[in-house]
Coordinates of C-alpha atoms in Angstrom, one line a residue:
X297 CA 0.5 8.0 40.1
X298 CA 0.8 6.9 36.5
X299 CA 0.1 3.2 36.0
X300 CA 1.3 1.3 32.9
X301 CA -1.4 -0.2 30.8
X302 CA 0.6 -3.3 30.6
X303 CA -0.7 -4.5 34.0
X304 CA -2.7 -7.7 33.8
X305 CA -5.5 -6.1 35.8
X306 CA -5.4 -2.3 35.4
X307 CA -7.8 -1.9 38.4
X308 CA -5.3 -3.5 40.8
X309 CA -2.4 -1.5 42.0
X310 CA 0.5 -3.1 43.8
X311 CA 1.8 -0.9 46.7
X312 CA 4.7 -1.5 49.1
X313 CA 3.8 -1.0 52.8
X314 CA 5.9 2.2 53.2
X315 CA 3.8 4.5 51.1
X316 CA 2.7 7.6 53.0
X317 CA -0.4 9.6 51.8
X318 CA -0.9 13.2 53.1
X319 CA -4.2 15.1 53.5
X320 CA -4.7 18.4 51.7
X321 CA -7.7 20.7 51.3
X322 CA -7.6 20.8 47.5
X323 CA -10.2 20.4 44.7
X324 CA -7.8 17.9 43.1
X325 CA -7.8 14.2 44.2
X326 CA -6.2 13.9 47.7
X327 CA -6.5 12.3 51.2
X328 CA -4.3 11.9 54.3
X329 CA -3.5 8.5 55.8
X330 CA -0.7 5.9 55.8
X331 CA -1.5 2.9 53.7
X332 CA -0.4 -0.3 55.4
X333 CA -1.9 -2.7 52.8
X334 CA 0.0 -3.9 49.8
X335 CA -2.9 -3.7 47.3
X336 CA -5.7 -1.3 46.6
X337 CA -8.5 -2.3 44.4
X338 CA -9.5 0.8 42.4
X339 CA -12.7 -0.8 41.3
X340 CA -14.0 -0.8 44.9
X341 CA -12.2 2.4 46.2
X342 CA -13.0 4.7 43.3
X343 CA -15.3 6.9 45.4
X344 CA -12.6 7.5 48.0
X345 CA -9.8 7.7 45.5
X346 CA -11.5 10.5 43.7
X347 CA -10.5 12.7 46.6
X348 CA -6.9 11.6 47.1
X349 CA -3.4 12.5 46.1
X350 CA -0.8 9.8 46.6
X351 CA 2.8 10.6 47.1
X352 CA 4.9 7.5 46.5
X353 CA 8.6 7.0 47.1
X354 CA 9.2 3.3 46.6
X355 CA 7.8 1.8 43.4
X356 CA 9.9 2.0 40.3
X357 CA 8.6 2.8 36.9
X358 CA 7.7 -0.2 34.8
X359 CA 10.5 -1.1 32.5
X360 CA 10.7 -2.6 29.1
X361 CA 12.2 -6.0 29.5
X362 CA 13.1 -8.8 27.1
X363 CA 9.8 -10.9 27.5
X364 CA 7.6 -7.9 26.7
X365 CA 9.7 -6.3 24.1
X366 CA 9.9 -8.9 21.3
X367 CA 10.1 -6.8 18.1
X368 CA 6.9 -6.8 16.1
X369 CA 7.5 -8.2 12.6
X370 CA 5.2 -9.7 9.9
X371 CA 7.9 -12.3 9.2
X372 CA 6.7 -14.2 12.3
X373 CA 3.3 -14.8 10.6
X374 CA 4.9 -17.5 8.4
X375 CA 6.1 -19.8 11.2
X376 CA 2.6 -19.6 12.8
X377 CA 0.9 -20.4 9.5
X378 CA 3.1 -23.5 9.1
X379 CA 2.0 -24.6 12.5
X380 CA -1.7 -23.9 12.3
X381 CA -2.4 -24.3 8.6
X382 CA 0.5 -26.6 7.6
X383 CA -1.4 -28.8 5.3
X384 CA -3.5 -26.0 3.8
X385 CA -2.6 -24.5 0.4
X386 CA -0.5 -21.4 0.6
X387 CA 0.2 -20.8 -3.1
X388 CA -1.4 -22.0 -6.3
X389 CA 0.5 -21.3 -9.5
X390 CA -0.3 -22.9 -12.8
X391 CA -0.2 -26.6 -12.0
X392 CA 1.9 -26.2 -8.8
X393 CA 0.5 -26.1 -5.3
X394 CA 2.5 -25.4 -2.1
X395 CA 1.3 -25.8 1.5
X396 CA 2.1 -23.4 4.3
X397 CA 4.5 -26.0 5.7
X398 CA 6.3 -26.2 2.3
X399 CA 6.4 -22.4 1.9
X400 CA 7.9 -22.0 5.4
X401 CA 10.6 -24.7 4.6
X402 CA 11.4 -23.1 1.3
X403 CA 11.8 -19.7 2.9
X404 CA 14.2 -21.1 5.5
X405 CA 16.2 -22.8 2.8
X406 CA 16.3 -19.6 0.8
X407 CA 17.2 -17.4 3.8
X408 CA 20.1 -19.7 4.8
X409 CA 21.4 -19.5 1.2
X410 CA 21.1 -15.7 1.2
X411 CA 23.1 -15.6 4.4
X412 CA 25.8 -17.9 3.0
X413 CA 26.4 -15.5 0.1
X414 CA 27.6 -12.9 2.6
X415 CA 24.5 -10.9 3.0
X416 CA 24.6 -9.2 6.4
X417 CA 21.9 -7.6 8.6
X418 CA 20.7 -4.4 6.9
X419 CA 22.0 -5.2 3.4
X420 CA 19.6 -4.7 0.6
X421 CA 18.4 -7.6 -1.4
X422 CA 16.6 -6.7 -4.7
X423 CA 14.1 -8.7 -6.8
X424 CA 12.7 -8.2 -10.3
X425 CA 9.9 -10.6 -10.8
X426 CA 6.1 -10.7 -11.6
X427 CA 3.6 -12.2 -9.2
X428 CA 5.1 -15.7 -9.1
X429 CA 5.9 -17.9 -6.0
X430 CA 9.5 -16.7 -5.7
X431 CA 8.4 -13.1 -5.4
X432 CA 6.0 -14.1 -2.6
X433 CA 8.6 -16.2 -0.8
X434 CA 11.2 -13.4 -0.9
X435 CA 8.9 -11.2 1.2
X436 CA 9.8 -13.6 4.0
X437 CA 13.1 -15.1 3.1
X438 CA 15.0 -11.8 2.6
X439 CA 14.1 -10.4 6.0
X440 CA 14.6 -13.8 7.6
X441 CA 18.2 -13.4 6.5
X442 CA 18.3 -10.0 8.1
X443 CA 18.2 -8.2 4.8
X444 CA 16.1 -5.3 3.6
X445 CA 13.8 -6.3 0.7
X446 CA 13.8 -4.1 -2.4
X447 CA 11.1 -5.1 -4.9
X448 CA 11.7 -3.3 -8.3
X449 CA 9.0 -2.5 -10.8
X450 CA 9.7 -4.9 -13.8
X451 CA 8.2 -2.4 -16.3
X452 CA 10.8 0.3 -15.6
X453 CA 13.4 1.1 -18.2
X454 CA 17.0 0.0 -17.8
X455 CA 18.2 3.5 -16.9
X456 CA 15.8 3.8 -14.0
X457 CA 16.6 0.3 -12.7
X458 CA 20.3 1.2 -12.8
X459 CA 19.6 4.3 -10.7
X460 CA 17.7 2.2 -8.2
X461 CA 20.4 -0.5 -7.9
X462 CA 23.1 2.1 -7.4
X463 CA 21.1 4.2 -5.0
X464 CA 20.0 1.2 -2.9
X465 CA 23.5 -0.3 -2.8
X466 CA 21.9 -3.7 -3.5
X467 CA 24.1 -6.7 -2.5
X468 CA 22.0 -9.4 -4.1
X469 CA 19.6 -9.2 -7.1
X470 CA 17.0 -12.0 -7.9
X471 CA 16.0 -11.7 -11.5
X472 CA 13.1 -13.5 -13.3
X473 CA 14.1 -14.9 -16.7
X474 CA 11.8 -12.3 -18.5
X475 CA 13.8 -9.5 -16.9
X476 CA 17.4 -10.8 -17.4
X477 CA 18.2 -8.7 -20.5
X478 CA 16.8 -5.6 -18.8
X479 CA 18.9 -6.1 -15.7
X480 CA 22.1 -6.8 -17.7
X481 CA 21.5 -3.6 -19.7
X482 CA 21.0 -1.7 -16.4
X483 CA 24.2 -3.1 -15.0
X484 CA 26.1 -2.1 -18.0
X485 CA 25.1 1.5 -17.5
X486 CA 26.9 1.8 -14.2
X487 CA 30.7 2.5 -14.6
X488 CA 33.0 0.3 -12.5
X489 CA 34.6 3.4 -11.0
X490 CA 31.2 4.4 -9.5
X491 CA 30.3 0.9 -8.4
X492 CA 33.3 -1.2 -7.8
X493 CA 31.6 -4.1 -6.0
X494 CA 28.5 -5.1 -8.1
X495 CA 25.7 -7.2 -6.6
X496 CA 25.5 -10.9 -7.0
X497 CA 22.9 -11.9 -9.6
X498 CA 20.5 -14.8 -9.0
X499 CA 18.5 -16.3 -11.8
X500 CA 14.9 -17.2 -10.9
X501 CA 14.2 -20.3 -12.9
X502 CA 11.0 -22.2 -13.3
X503 CA 10.3 -25.9 -14.1
X504 CA 9.9 -26.6 -17.8
X505 CA 11.1 -23.2 -19.1
X506 CA 13.2 -23.1 -22.2
X507 CA 16.7 -21.7 -21.9
X508 CA 17.8 -18.8 -23.9
X509 CA 21.0 -16.8 -24.1
X510 CA 20.1 -14.8 -21.0
X511 CA 19.0 -17.7 -18.9
X512 CA 21.1 -19.3 -16.2
X513 CA 21.8 -22.4 -18.1
X514 CA 22.6 -20.5 -21.3
X515 CA 24.5 -17.7 -19.6
X516 CA 27.9 -17.9 -21.3
X517 CA 29.3 -14.8 -19.6
X518 CA 28.7 -16.2 -16.2
X519 CA 27.0 -13.1 -14.9
X520 CA 24.3 -15.1 -13.1
X521 CA 26.3 -17.1 -10.6
X522 CA 23.4 -18.8 -8.8
X523 CA 19.9 -20.0 -9.6
X524 CA 16.9 -19.8 -7.4
X525 CA 16.3 -23.6 -7.5
X526 CA 20.0 -24.2 -6.5
X527 CA 19.6 -21.9 -3.5
X528 CA 16.5 -23.8 -2.4
X529 CA 18.2 -27.2 -2.8
X530 CA 21.4 -26.0 -1.1
X531 CA 19.7 -24.3 1.8
X532 CA 19.2 -25.4 5.4
X533 CA 15.6 -25.8 6.5
X534 CA 16.9 -25.9 10.2
X535 CA 18.2 -22.3 9.7
X536 CA 17.5 -20.1 12.6
X537 CA 16.3 -17.0 10.9
X538 CA 17.7 -13.6 11.8
X539 CA 15.0 -11.5 13.6
X540 CA 15.3 -7.8 13.9
X541 CA 17.2 -6.4 16.9
X542 CA 14.6 -3.7 17.1
X543 CA 11.2 -3.4 15.5
X544 CA 12.5 -0.1 14.1
X545 CA 15.0 -2.0 12.0
X546 CA 14.2 -1.6 8.2
X547 CA 12.4 -4.4 6.4
X548 CA 11.7 -2.9 3.0
X549 CA 13.1 -0.3 0.6
X550 CA 10.4 0.6 -1.9
X551 CA 10.7 3.2 -4.7
X552 CA 7.9 5.5 -5.6
X553 CA 6.1 5.1 -8.9
X554 CA 7.4 8.3 -10.4
X555 CA 4.0 9.6 -11.6
X556 CA 5.0 13.1 -10.6
X557 CA 8.8 13.0 -10.2
X558 CA 11.9 10.8 -10.1
X559 CA 11.5 7.7 -7.9
X560 CA 12.4 8.1 -4.2
X561 CA 13.5 5.3 -1.9
X562 CA 11.0 4.8 0.9
X563 CA 12.3 2.9 3.9
X564 CA 9.9 1.0 6.1
X565 CA 10.5 -0.8 9.4
X566 CA 9.3 -4.1 10.8
X567 CA 7.0 -2.4 13.2
X568 CA 5.3 -0.4 10.5
X569 CA 4.9 -3.4 8.2
X570 CA 3.3 -5.3 11.1
X571 CA 0.9 -2.5 11.8
X572 CA 0.0 -2.1 8.1
X573 CA -0.7 -5.9 7.9
X574 CA -2.9 -6.0 10.9
X575 CA -4.9 -3.0 9.6
X576 CA -5.3 -4.7 6.2
X577 CA -6.7 -7.8 7.8
X578 CA -9.3 -5.9 9.9
X579 CA -10.2 -3.6 6.9
X580 CA -11.2 -6.6 4.8
X581 CA -12.1 -9.3 7.3
X582 CA -9.8 -11.9 5.7
X583 CA -9.9 -15.5 7.0
X584 CA -8.2 -18.9 6.4
X585 CA -11.0 -19.5 3.8
X586 CA -10.0 -16.4 1.8
X587 CA -8.6 -17.0 -1.7
X588 CA -6.6 -14.0 -2.8
X589 CA -5.9 -13.4 -6.5
X590 CA -2.6 -11.5 -7.1
X591 CA -3.8 -8.9 -9.6
X592 CA -1.9 -6.1 -7.7
X593 CA 1.9 -6.3 -8.4
X594 CA 3.8 -7.3 -5.3
X595 CA 6.4 -4.8 -6.2
X596 CA 3.9 -2.1 -5.5
X597 CA 4.1 -1.3 -1.8
X598 CA 4.6 -5.0 -1.1
X599 CA 1.1 -5.7 -2.5
X600 CA -0.4 -3.3 0.0
X601 CA 1.0 -5.6 2.8
X602 CA -1.2 -8.5 1.7
X603 CA 1.8 -10.7 1.0
X604 CA 2.2 -10.9 4.8
X605 CA -1.5 -10.7 5.6
X606 CA -2.3 -13.9 3.8
X607 CA 0.2 -15.8 5.9
X608 CA -1.3 -14.3 9.1
X609 CA -4.6 -15.9 8.3
X610 CA -3.4 -19.0 6.4
X611 CA -5.4 -18.1 3.3
X612 CA -4.6 -19.1 -0.3
X613 CA -2.6 -17.0 -2.7
X614 CA -3.3 -17.4 -6.5
X615 CA -0.1 -16.2 -8.3
X616 CA -0.2 -14.9 -11.9
X617 CA 2.8 -14.3 -14.1
X618 CA 1.1 -12.5 -17.1
X619 CA -0.4 -9.1 -17.3
X620 CA -3.9 -9.0 -15.8
X621 CA -6.9 -8.7 -18.0
X622 CA -10.6 -9.2 -17.5
X623 CA -10.6 -12.7 -19.0
X624 CA -7.8 -14.0 -16.6
X625 CA -9.7 -12.6 -13.6
X626 CA -13.0 -14.1 -14.5
X627 CA -11.2 -17.5 -15.3
X628 CA -9.5 -17.4 -11.9
X629 CA -12.8 -16.7 -10.1
X630 CA -14.4 -19.7 -11.9
X631 CA -11.5 -22.1 -11.4
X632 CA -10.2 -21.3 -7.9
X633 CA -13.2 -19.6 -6.2
X634 CA -11.4 -16.3 -5.7
X635 CA -12.9 -14.3 -2.9
X636 CA -10.6 -11.2 -2.8
X637 CA -8.3 -9.2 -5.0
X638 CA -6.9 -5.7 -5.2
X639 CA -6.7 -3.3 -8.1
X640 CA -6.6 0.4 -9.2
X641 CA -9.7 1.9 -10.7
X642 CA -8.4 1.0 -14.2
X643 CA -9.0 -2.7 -13.2
X644 CA -12.5 -2.0 -12.2
X645 CA -13.1 -0.1 -15.4
X646 CA -11.7 -3.0 -17.4
X647 CA -14.1 -5.5 -15.7
X648 CA -17.1 -3.2 -16.0
X649 CA -16.5 -2.6 -19.7
X650 CA -15.8 -6.3 -20.6
X651 CA -18.3 -6.9 -23.4
X652 CA -18.1 -10.7 -22.9
X653 CA -19.4 -10.5 -19.4
X654 CA -23.2 -10.1 -19.5
X655 CA -24.3 -12.1 -16.4
X656 CA -23.7 -11.7 -12.7
X657 CA -21.2 -13.6 -10.5
X658 CA -22.5 -16.7 -8.7
X659 CA -21.0 -15.5 -5.4
X660 CA -19.8 -12.1 -4.4
X661 CA -16.1 -11.2 -4.9
X662 CA -14.5 -8.5 -2.9
X663 CA -12.3 -5.9 -4.6
X664 CA -10.1 -3.4 -2.7
X665 CA -9.3 -0.4 -4.9
X666 CA -7.1 2.6 -4.5
X667 CA -4.9 4.9 -6.4
X668 CA -7.5 7.3 -7.7
X669 CA -11.2 7.8 -6.9
X670 CA -13.3 5.3 -8.9
X671 CA -16.0 7.0 -10.9
X672 CA -19.5 6.5 -9.6
X673 CA -20.7 5.2 -12.9
X674 CA -18.0 2.4 -12.9
X675 CA -18.8 1.5 -9.3
X676 CA -22.5 1.2 -10.1
X677 CA -21.8 -1.2 -13.0
X678 CA -19.2 -3.3 -11.1
X679 CA -21.5 -3.8 -8.2
X680 CA -24.3 -5.0 -10.4
X681 CA -22.0 -7.7 -11.8
X682 CA -21.6 -9.0 -8.2
X683 CA -18.3 -7.4 -7.0
X684 CA -18.2 -5.8 -3.6
X685 CA -16.0 -2.8 -3.7
X686 CA -14.1 -1.3 -0.8
X687 CA -12.3 2.0 -1.5
X688 CA -9.1 2.8 0.3
X689 CA -6.3 5.3 0.3
X690 CA -2.6 5.0 0.8
X691 CA 0.8 5.8 -0.6
X692 CA 4.2 4.1 -0.9
X693 CA 5.1 6.1 2.2
X694 CA 2.3 4.6 4.2
X695 CA 3.2 1.0 3.6
X696 CA -0.3 0.1 2.3
X697 CA -3.8 1.4 2.6
X698 CA -4.3 3.4 5.9
X699 CA -7.7 4.9 5.1
X700 CA -10.8 2.9 4.0
X701 CA -14.4 3.8 3.2
X702 CA -15.9 1.9 6.2
X703 CA -19.4 1.1 5.0
X704 CA -22.5 1.8 7.0
X705 CA -25.5 -0.6 6.7
X706 CA -28.0 2.3 6.4
X707 CA -26.3 3.3 3.2
X708 CA -27.5 0.1 1.5
X709 CA -31.0 1.6 1.3
X710 CA -29.9 4.6 -0.8
X711 CA -30.2 4.7 -4.6
X712 CA -27.4 3.2 -6.6
X713 CA -25.8 6.4 -7.7
X714 CA -25.9 7.9 -4.2
X715 CA -24.3 4.7 -2.8
X716 CA -21.6 4.9 -5.5
X717 CA -20.9 8.5 -4.6
X718 CA -20.4 7.6 -1.0
X719 CA -18.2 4.7 -1.8
X720 CA -16.0 6.9 -4.0
X721 CA -14.9 8.7 -0.9
X722 CA -11.6 7.5 0.7
X723 CA -13.1 7.2 4.2
X724 CA -11.7 7.0 7.7
X725 CA -8.4 5.9 9.2
X726 CA -7.7 2.2 9.6
X727 CA -7.9 0.6 13.1
X728 CA -4.1 0.3 13.3
X729 CA -3.4 3.9 12.2
X730 CA -3.0 7.0 14.2
X731 CA -4.9 9.8 12.4
X732 CA -5.9 11.6 9.3
X733 CA -6.9 15.3 8.9
X734 CA -7.3 17.9 6.2
X735 CA -5.5 21.1 6.9
X736 CA -4.7 24.5 5.5
X737 CA -1.2 23.9 4.2
X738 CA -0.2 27.5 5.1
X739 CA -1.5 27.5 8.7
X740 CA -1.5 23.8 9.6
X741 CA -5.0 24.2 11.0
X742 CA -7.9 21.8 10.3
X743 CA -10.3 23.0 7.6
X744 CA -14.1 23.0 8.2
X745 CA -15.8 19.7 8.1
X746 CA -18.3 20.7 5.4
X747 CA -17.3 18.6 2.4
X748 CA -16.4 21.7 0.5
X749 CA -13.4 23.5 2.0
X750 CA -10.3 22.0 0.5
X751 CA -6.9 21.5 2.1
X752 CA -4.0 19.1 2.2
X753 CA -4.4 15.6 3.6
X754 CA -2.1 14.8 6.5
X755 CA -1.5 11.5 8.1
X756 CA 0.2 10.0 11.2
X757 CA 0.5 6.4 12.4
X758 CA 2.7 3.4 13.0
X759 CA 3.0 2.3 9.3
X760 CA 4.4 5.5 8.0
X761 CA 7.9 5.3 6.5
X762 CA 11.1 5.8 8.5
X763 CA 12.0 8.3 5.8
X764 CA 13.4 8.7 2.3
X765 CA 16.6 6.7 1.9
X766 CA 19.6 9.1 1.7
X767 CA 17.3 12.1 1.5
X768 CA 17.0 13.9 4.9
X769 CA 15.8 17.1 3.2
X770 CA 13.0 15.3 1.3
X771 CA 12.0 13.6 4.5
X772 CA 11.9 16.8 6.6
X773 CA 9.7 18.5 4.0
X774 CA 6.9 16.0 4.3
X775 CA 7.3 14.7 7.9
X776 CA 7.1 17.8 10.0
X777 CA 7.7 18.6 13.6
X778 CA 4.0 19.0 14.3
X779 CA 3.7 15.2 14.0
X780 CA 2.1 14.9 10.6
X781 CA 3.1 13.5 7.2
X782 CA 2.0 15.9 4.4
X783 CA 0.8 13.8 1.5
X784 CA 0.6 16.5 -1.2
X785 CA -3.0 15.3 -1.9
X786 CA -5.9 17.8 -1.8
X787 CA -9.1 16.8 -0.2
X788 CA -12.1 17.7 1.9
X789 CA -13.4 16.5 5.3
X790 CA -17.1 15.7 5.2
X791 CA -19.4 16.4 8.2
X792 CA -19.4 12.7 9.1
X793 CA -15.6 12.6 9.4
X794 CA -15.0 10.8 6.1
X795 CA -12.2 12.2 3.9
X796 CA -12.5 12.6 0.1
X797 CA -9.5 13.1 -2.1
X798 CA -10.2 15.8 -4.6
X799 CA -6.8 15.8 -6.4
X800 CA -3.1 15.8 -6.2
X801 CA -1.9 19.3 -5.5
X802 CA -0.2 19.3 -8.9
X803 CA -3.4 18.2 -10.6
X804 CA -5.6 21.1 -9.4
X805 CA -6.4 23.4 -12.4
X806 CA -6.5 27.1 -11.7
X807 CA -8.6 28.8 -14.4
X808 CA -9.1 32.5 -14.0
X809 CA -8.6 32.2 -10.2
X810 CA -11.0 29.3 -9.9
X811 CA -9.7 26.0 -8.5
X812 CA -11.0 23.1 -10.6
X813 CA -10.7 19.5 -9.4
X814 CA -9.7 17.3 -12.3
X815 CA -11.3 14.4 -10.5
X816 CA -14.7 16.0 -10.6
X817 CA -14.5 16.7 -14.3
X818 CA -13.3 13.1 -14.9
X819 CA -16.3 11.7 -13.0
X820 CA -18.7 13.5 -15.3
X821 CA -16.8 12.3 -18.5
X822 CA -17.0 8.7 -17.2
X823 CA -20.8 9.0 -17.4
X824 CA -20.5 9.3 -21.2
X825 CA -21.5 5.9 -22.7
X826 CA -18.6 5.9 -25.2
X827 CA -15.9 6.8 -22.7
X828 CA -13.5 4.0 -21.6
X829 CA -10.8 6.0 -19.8
X830 CA -10.2 9.7 -19.2
X831 CA -7.6 12.0 -17.7
X832 CA -8.1 15.7 -17.2
X833 CA -5.1 18.0 -16.9
X834 CA -4.3 21.7 -17.1
X835 CA -3.4 23.3 -20.5
X836 CA -1.5 26.6 -20.3
X837 CA -3.5 29.6 -21.4
X838 CA -2.2 33.2 -21.9
X839 CA -5.5 34.8 -20.7
X840 CA -6.9 32.4 -18.1
X841 CA -3.6 31.0 -16.9
X842 CA -4.8 27.4 -17.3
X843 CA -7.8 25.8 -18.9
X844 CA -9.2 22.2 -18.8
X845 CA -8.0 19.7 -21.3
X846 CA -9.5 16.1 -21.3
X847 CA -7.7 13.1 -22.8
X848 CA -10.2 10.4 -23.6
X849 CA -10.0 6.7 -24.8
X850 CA -13.1 5.1 -26.1
X851 CA -14.8 1.8 -25.5
X852 CA -14.2 -0.9 -28.1
X853 CA -16.9 -0.8 -30.7
X854 CA -18.3 2.5 -29.5
X855 CA -19.3 5.2 -31.9
X856 CA -16.8 8.0 -31.7
X857 CA -18.4 11.3 -30.6
X858 CA -17.0 14.6 -31.8
X859 CA -15.1 16.9 -29.5
X860 CA -18.1 19.3 -29.6
X861 CA -20.5 16.5 -28.5
X862 CA -18.3 15.7 -25.5
X863 CA -18.1 19.3 -24.5
X864 CA -21.9 19.6 -24.8
X865 CA -22.3 16.5 -22.6
X866 CA -20.2 18.2 -19.9
X867 CA -22.0 21.5 -20.2
X868 CA -25.2 19.8 -19.1
X869 CA -23.5 18.5 -15.9
X870 CA -20.8 21.0 -15.0
X871 CA -20.4 24.8 -14.4
X872 CA -19.2 26.4 -17.6
X873 CA -15.7 27.2 -16.2
X874 CA -15.1 23.5 -15.5
X875 CA -16.1 22.3 -19.0
X876 CA -13.0 21.1 -21.0
X877 CA -11.8 23.6 -23.6
X878 CA -10.1 20.8 -25.4
X879 CA -10.9 17.1 -25.8
X880 CA -8.1 14.9 -27.2
X881 CA -9.0 11.3 -28.3
X882 CA -6.3 8.7 -27.8
X883 CA -6.3 4.9 -28.3
X884 CA -4.8 4.4 -24.8
X885 CA -3.6 6.7 -22.0
X886 CA -0.1 6.4 -20.6
X887 CA 0.1 4.5 -17.3
X888 CA 2.5 3.2 -14.7
X889 CA 2.8 -0.5 -14.2
X890 CA 0.1 -0.4 -11.5
X891 CA -2.4 1.3 -13.8
X892 CA -2.0 4.9 -12.6
X893 CA -2.4 7.4 -15.5
X894 CA 0.8 9.4 -16.0
X895 CA -0.6 12.9 -16.1
X896 CA 2.8 14.5 -16.4
X897 CA 3.2 13.0 -19.8
X898 CA -0.2 14.4 -20.8
X899 CA 0.7 17.8 -19.6
X900 CA 3.7 17.7 -21.9
X901 CA 1.3 17.1 -24.8
X902 CA -0.9 20.0 -23.9
X903 CA 2.0 22.4 -24.2
X904 CA 2.3 21.5 -27.9
X905 CA -1.4 21.8 -28.6
X906 CA -2.7 24.8 -30.5

């Protein structure tokens, strides 16, 4: 008899008096008697029950009912934060401070105004803004109105933004004043015949800003019909926000960064966002005392779900408008007592190579990094400064980081470089995630756990996307019937069960039949004292098929080495076939808005090299 785990006491089974149990001579559990009692305590009857089979006719299967089926959603965290942490600071931005009670009221006002503009459940609401309070608030206000939140990368070009707005069928677009011209240009690219009913534009204004020809106050064409401040003032703080009918209802529509191809619309549900948020809290042990610096763009996978996570614990968000640099991070740490922030390895590299920072931090600051394996040399330097680095792994399709390098205390006793090498691994699945494996992409079978045999990384769990919006073929290619999501990332499984990403499948270099991991070559180049950033890609070769080409930017003030010197440096540390045939020096490497190096642009350059 199957018993639901939802029972208050799983050891206590409730039986009606008309259950008949029959004796059989079988090795499987069975007995023969008529049970007259209405309860059996398994804890005390376990010895007898091991030899019984029960045939029941009366009890019905436990049903999902309204009290136990309230949809899981991260939006509910905000109401709780207002109750528990109402007087505590939720957002610090320049000279402005909001409490959790104020943030909750502002989101209710905003949600009611969104609804009053005709936005219905399931409609898409877009936003183009940096990490300012309005961007944070819309993570709650949009779904509170029943809408699907679409955060758009503010560093995209007008053409790509026009494609996203058209593809998403956005009904309402919130636009920060710095992105007004960009959005107007994007809108002008869409013919009326293609898009007859264009979205309503809302201008995000801030106190004390100067009006220009594209601002709400100076908008002569009337394209921006509403302002953010007006929607807050005209809203209803008694608004009963619109919860999801089902936890499978969509909550966000995020577009991939386009490092390897055109952006795809990734649809996530309330349940998945909730699971991702809970995992993020456990991964990093955030509390109400945590002070989170928004160095990671919230438009990137909803800030890896930390927009919702900070509400769950009632911590403090430090919002930043301007582009993040080492100076602004160190200033925020000193001024606000920052305890946590996220960033791609480029941020770690920037902090490690900041020439003005010669001393160590007074108190440890935690960094969660992902996007590419951080070089061991950078990790060693950054930890000396006083940062505590946690390495994770995730994609837009996973709704945040679903794999983290869970640290073991015994590793603290290892030499610095060995610790850094362990920390460069991606790790194990998060507590709220289903599973991770490395498989042979042709057979689907797990590869050997030896840290050497490469395969494709596959994932499964609650926070995975519903699918690609309007792209069933693309969805079916990566989310297969065997229950796994195929990431396209190449990795190995170590003997201890920790996964390490070796490369994107497209970044593996095949030279004379040998598979070369660009990440391994990059990690060696990062050891060179003059190297600031590096990206290794394949260069077409008539004889070998492909050879290794390294693009390098140098540290400020460093003496420039020759191409030959860099190659000799690599020869001392790598097999000959992995040594770059070409080393190309550049002032800066092309990156996405989140700091990922755009290798496809570098591959284009290699085709023109002689």
